[in-house]
Amino acid sequence: MADAAEEAKQIEKLYEFGERLNEAKDKSQSVRDYEGIIDATKTSLKAKQLAAQLIPRFFKFFPNLSSRALNAHFDLIEEEDLAVRVQAIRGLPLFCKDTKEYISKIVDILGQLLTAEEIVERDAVHKALMSVLRQDVKESLTALFKNIWNVEDPSQDDTIRDKVLCFIRDKVFPLKVELLRPQEEMEKHVTDLIKKSLGDVTGAEFRMFMDFLKSLSIFGEKAPPEHLTELIGIIEGQADLDAQFDMQVSDADHIDRLISCLFMALPFFVRGASGSKFLNYLNKHIIPVFDKLPEERKLDLLKALAEISPHTTPQDSRQILPSVVQLLKKYMPRRKIGEETNFTYVECLLFSFHHLAHKAPNATNNLCGYKIVTGQPSDRLGEDFLEYYKDFTERLSSVEDLTRATMKKLTQGMAGHNKAMAAAKSDEAKDIIKTQKQNTTTGLRTCNNILAMTKPLHSKTPVFIGDKSVNLSWKEAIKPSVPSSATATGLKRPATAANGSNNLVTKKGRGAGGMQNQLVNRALEGISYGGRGGGRGRGRGRGWAGRGRGRGYR
């Protein structure tokens, strides 16, 4: 009873302090009343809750007591009682409503409080942060992003960083139209904040930031070329295109990151941005060691090369054509028992070859033995490249024979799938057959594309396809119902398969036997056209640059 009576007295006293402060014309003269409110933070729980409301309400009138008031309020945030903590959190935005110099400090504290486990407490933190953001979005966002880019600070908690990232993704980005005002100025500011944060991010985090940047008006469809160049520069920075590449010492993370970034950049190449830096890096560092790349990454690289080829400059096309022709000959070998033909590789390379050669046609004269006249010395018409022509066209004929045989087998397999579907009893069996039919359909598209692209190459003066008449097979493929972390690239994986190749392969000298069982038997783990999925290690450092976090590209 004595404790209850004491608490009642404390509450009554606090109400008196508050009423006098409310009524005072010059509140700064009521120092003792405000000090009384501050002192109440050391009393009972009910008094602490009321003090948590009153301290921020009259804070601006007592600058000489600011440090004392803030420290007392922060103590309330650390109280064991949930109700006291929640009330103290709700009061934080009031500290900077009329005293903007405290925004950074309050946002920093709220950022740390995002790790709260109690739902009601976490909700209070979210609402308080949004309240401060609406007061001064520029200053607040700057303070919030510091939790992301201060990765070298040993006191930086990964948990806080991750919670801040989630808050920005879930609460801030969806309200960009409301918050980012004036639009152009704030969009540029957020872009700068994001660029500072990219020194150490996971693959999933980088995609999140890139998706947001692409949604901004300054990078929209009507964006000037320099803005697209800025975005490409961001992606190039993540791809680390200035680094030397040595397959003997580099881990697979490097090539994963490179390919993922290349796919991210593709939409901007379509819009006219330059892909020269990527192409030069591929030509100089990656294609020469193509055989040493992880098997599951070879197809990713060739697909990326095929998709970028229609958007290259004549100069870039001329430089990379020899490398493409070299690879094309490797995967269109002359008839030899036991050699494999990877039809998906051939489709990618033929598509790249056509579009690159369309930009620099006479570059094929000394590569394939063609006789293309442009009137330039580079035509090299006075030289005899007949053996190159015979070699190249023989390879074309060989791959055509195998392609036709494979198409026959695939067509027969499709009939078998249709019969099996009619006889299937369970939904699981039907799903397996449906996936097999999808694989077969994509395989037929691949084969049709190959024949469409080899046919015009037999002439000594071929016409290279430089339009959209050939649609890459995977562009039409139906996505299978698998988790996003196992997104397939290339032909679809049969539901019964666990290992094998993820592209269309057949043995030379064997026709196309067993084709149905060989169709893309493995879906890549997490990497698709936008990059790989998110998991990362929990070491102190973060990032693709080998500082311990790992950016989720393996």
Tab-separated table of N, CA and C in Angstrom, residues 71-129:
chain	number	residue	atom	x	y	z
A	71	ASN	N	19.742	11.678	-22.041
A	71	ASN	CA	20.298	10.514	-21.338
A	71	ASN	C	19.245	9.835	-20.470
A	72	ALA	N	18.403	10.662	-19.809
A	72	ALA	CA	17.340	10.089	-18.984
A	72	ALA	C	16.339	9.327	-19.849
A	73	HIS	N	16.015	9.891	-20.996
A	73	HIS	CA	15.059	9.235	-21.896
A	73	HIS	C	15.649	7.945	-22.474
A	74	PHE	N	16.928	7.987	-22.833
A	74	PHE	CA	17.574	6.787	-23.376
A	74	PHE	C	17.617	5.677	-22.334
A	75	ASP	N	17.755	6.064	-21.048
A	75	ASP	CA	17.709	5.053	-19.980
A	75	ASP	C	16.348	4.347	-19.967
A	76	LEU	N	15.303	5.105	-20.268
A	76	LEU	CA	13.966	4.507	-20.297
A	76	LEU	C	13.839	3.476	-21.426
A	77	ILE	N	14.549	3.719	-22.525
A	77	ILE	CA	14.510	2.788	-23.654
A	77	ILE	C	15.127	1.443	-23.273
A	78	GLU	N	15.990	1.457	-22.268
A	78	GLU	CA	16.660	0.230	-21.842
A	78	GLU	C	15.977	-0.419	-20.639
A	79	GLU	N	14.829	0.108	-20.255
A	79	GLU	CA	14.096	-0.466	-19.129
A	79	GLU	C	13.657	-1.905	-19.429
A	80	GLU	N	13.554	-2.707	-18.371
A	80	GLU	CA	13.073	-4.072	-18.545
A	80	GLU	C	11.584	-4.108	-18.854
A	81	ASP	N	10.835	-3.161	-18.333
A	81	ASP	CA	9.393	-3.134	-18.555
A	81	ASP	C	9.070	-2.733	-19.993
A	82	LEU	N	8.314	-3.582	-20.684
A	82	LEU	CA	8.002	-3.351	-22.102
A	82	LEU	C	7.208	-2.069	-22.303
A	83	ALA	N	6.236	-1.796	-21.447
A	83	ALA	CA	5.395	-0.612	-21.614
A	83	ALA	C	6.206	0.671	-21.530
A	84	VAL	N	7.193	0.704	-20.626
A	84	VAL	CA	8.065	1.877	-20.500
A	84	VAL	C	8.897	2.048	-21.763
A	85	ARG	N	9.454	0.917	-22.248
A	85	ARG	CA	10.297	0.991	-23.450
A	85	ARG	C	9.494	1.503	-24.644
A	86	VAL	N	8.311	0.954	-24.832
A	86	VAL	CA	7.484	1.345	-25.982
A	86	VAL	C	7.124	2.822	-25.906
A	87	GLN	N	6.761	3.308	-24.724
A	87	GLN	CA	6.415	4.717	-24.575
A	87	GLN	C	7.615	5.614	-24.868
A	88	ALA	N	8.796	5.185	-24.418
A	88	ALA	CA	10.016	5.964	-24.661
A	88	ALA	C	10.341	6.006	-26.159
A	89	ILE	N	10.138	4.877	-26.848
A	89	ILE	CA	10.401	4.816	-28.290
A	89	ILE	C	9.443	5.743	-29.040
A	90	ARG	N	8.188	5.729	-28.652
A	90	ARG	CA	7.199	6.587	-29.320
A	90	ARG	C	7.535	8.064	-29.174
A	91	GLY	N	8.225	8.412	-28.112
A	91	GLY	CA	8.558	9.812	-27.893
A	91	GLY	C	9.793	10.290	-28.635
A	92	LEU	N	10.585	9.371	-29.183
A	92	LEU	CA	11.845	9.772	-29.822
A	92	LEU	C	11.668	10.773	-30.970
A	93	PRO	N	10.685	10.624	-31.864
A	93	PRO	CA	10.561	11.587	-32.964
A	93	PRO	C	10.354	13.029	-32.503
A	94	LEU	N	9.789	13.213	-31.311
A	94	LEU	CA	9.526	14.577	-30.833
A	94	LEU	C	10.809	15.332	-30.517
A	95	PHE	N	11.888	14.611	-30.199
A	95	PHE	CA	13.146	15.285	-29.880
A	95	PHE	C	13.695	16.081	-31.058
A	96	CYS	N	13.406	15.613	-32.271
A	96	CYS	CA	13.983	16.299	-33.435
A	96	CYS	C	12.938	17.022	-34.273
A	97	LYS	N	11.719	17.096	-33.792
A	97	LYS	CA	10.683	17.795	-34.552
A	97	LYS	C	11.012	19.265	-34.717
A	98	ASP	N	11.497	19.889	-33.660
A	98	ASP	CA	11.858	21.309	-33.716
A	98	ASP	C	13.343	21.545	-33.492
A	99	THR	N	14.093	20.468	-33.272
A	99	THR	CA	15.552	20.561	-33.079
A	99	THR	C	16.208	19.571	-34.040
A	100	LYS	N	16.338	19.996	-35.311
A	100	LYS	CA	16.787	19.110	-36.382
A	100	LYS	C	18.182	18.526	-36.158
A	101	GLU	N	18.982	19.188	-35.317
A	101	GLU	CA	20.348	18.701	-35.124
A	101	GLU	C	20.393	17.331	-34.455
A	102	TYR	N	19.268	16.886	-33.907
A	102	TYR	CA	19.244	15.581	-33.230
A	102	TYR	C	18.738	14.452	-34.128
A	103	ILE	N	18.406	14.755	-35.374
A	103	ILE	CA	17.853	13.731	-36.267
A	103	ILE	C	18.803	12.553	-36.433
A	104	SER	N	20.052	12.835	-36.735
A	104	SER	CA	21.013	11.768	-36.978
A	104	SER	C	21.149	10.850	-35.766
A	105	LYS	N	21.197	11.451	-34.578
A	105	LYS	CA	21.347	10.673	-33.351
A	105	LYS	C	20.123	9.807	-33.082
A	106	ILE	N	18.937	10.396	-33.249
A	106	ILE	CA	17.702	9.658	-33.004
A	106	ILE	C	17.544	8.516	-34.010
A	107	VAL	N	17.856	8.773	-35.275
A	107	VAL	CA	17.764	7.730	-36.298
A	107	VAL	C	18.747	6.598	-35.998
A	108	ASP	N	19.930	6.962	-35.554
A	108	ASP	CA	20.924	5.944	-35.208
A	108	ASP	C	20.414	5.040	-34.091
A	109	ILE	N	19.809	5.629	-33.085
A	109	ILE	CA	19.272	4.848	-31.966
A	109	ILE	C	18.121	3.963	-32.446
A	110	LEU	N	17.236	4.528	-33.232
A	110	LEU	CA	16.113	3.747	-33.751
A	110	LEU	C	16.599	2.609	-34.649
A	111	GLY	N	17.669	2.857	-35.400
A	111	GLY	CA	18.243	1.794	-36.226
A	111	GLY	C	18.709	0.621	-35.382
A	112	GLN	N	19.341	0.924	-34.255
A	112	GLN	CA	19.780	-0.138	-33.354
A	112	GLN	C	18.591	-0.875	-32.737
A	113	LEU	N	17.496	-0.155	-32.511
A	113	LEU	CA	16.316	-0.757	-31.885
A	113	LEU	C	15.514	-1.634	-32.848
A	114	LEU	N	15.865	-1.631	-34.127
A	114	LEU	CA	15.177	-2.496	-35.083
A	114	LEU	C	15.352	-3.972	-34.760
A	115	THR	N	16.321	-4.287	-33.923
A	115	THR	CA	16.562	-5.681	-33.544
A	115	THR	C	15.623	-6.150	-32.434
A	116	ALA	N	14.716	-5.294	-31.993
A	116	ALA	CA	13.800	-5.648	-30.897
A	116	ALA	C	13.029	-6.925	-31.232
A	117	GLU	N	12.855	-7.771	-30.231
A	117	GLU	CA	12.185	-9.048	-30.444
A	117	GLU	C	10.668	-8.942	-30.256
A	118	GLU	N	10.218	-8.093	-29.345
A	118	GLU	CA	8.775	-7.943	-29.104
A	118	GLU	C	8.112	-7.229	-30.288
A	119	ILE	N	7.020	-7.788	-30.770
A	119	ILE	CA	6.350	-7.235	-31.943
A	119	ILE	C	5.890	-5.801	-31.705
A	120	VAL	N	5.265	-5.549	-30.526
A	120	VAL	CA	4.751	-4.210	-30.249
A	120	VAL	C	5.881	-3.191	-30.163
A	121	GLU	N	7.025	-3.627	-29.671
A	121	GLU	CA	8.185	-2.736	-29.583
A	121	GLU	C	8.746	-2.458	-30.969
A	122	ARG	N	8.835	-3.511	-31.786
A	122	ARG	CA	9.363	-3.349	-33.142
A	122	ARG	C	8.444	-2.461	-33.980
A	123	ASP	N	7.144	-2.622	-33.795
A	123	ASP	CA	6.197	-1.761	-34.513
A	123	ASP	C	6.370	-0.294	-34.112
A	124	ALA	N	6.609	-0.071	-32.816
A	124	ALA	CA	6.828	1.302	-32.342
A	124	ALA	C	8.079	1.896	-32.968
A	125	VAL	N	9.120	1.077	-33.116
A	125	VAL	CA	10.358	1.536	-33.754
A	125	VAL	C	10.092	1.907	-35.204
A	126	HIS	N	9.378	1.047	-35.921
A	126	HIS	CA	9.063	1.315	-37.336
A	126	HIS	C	8.294	2.629	-37.493
A	127	LYS	N	7.282	2.825	-36.654
A	127	LYS	CA	6.471	4.041	-36.747
A	127	LYS	C	7.292	5.279	-36.384
A	128	ALA	N	8.159	5.137	-35.379
A	128	ALA	CA	9.002	6.272	-34.990
A	128	ALA	C	9.967	6.639	-36.108
A	129	LEU	N	10.551	5.638	-36.733
A	129	LEU	CA	11.470	5.897	-37.840
A	129	LEU	C	10.760	6.580	-39.001
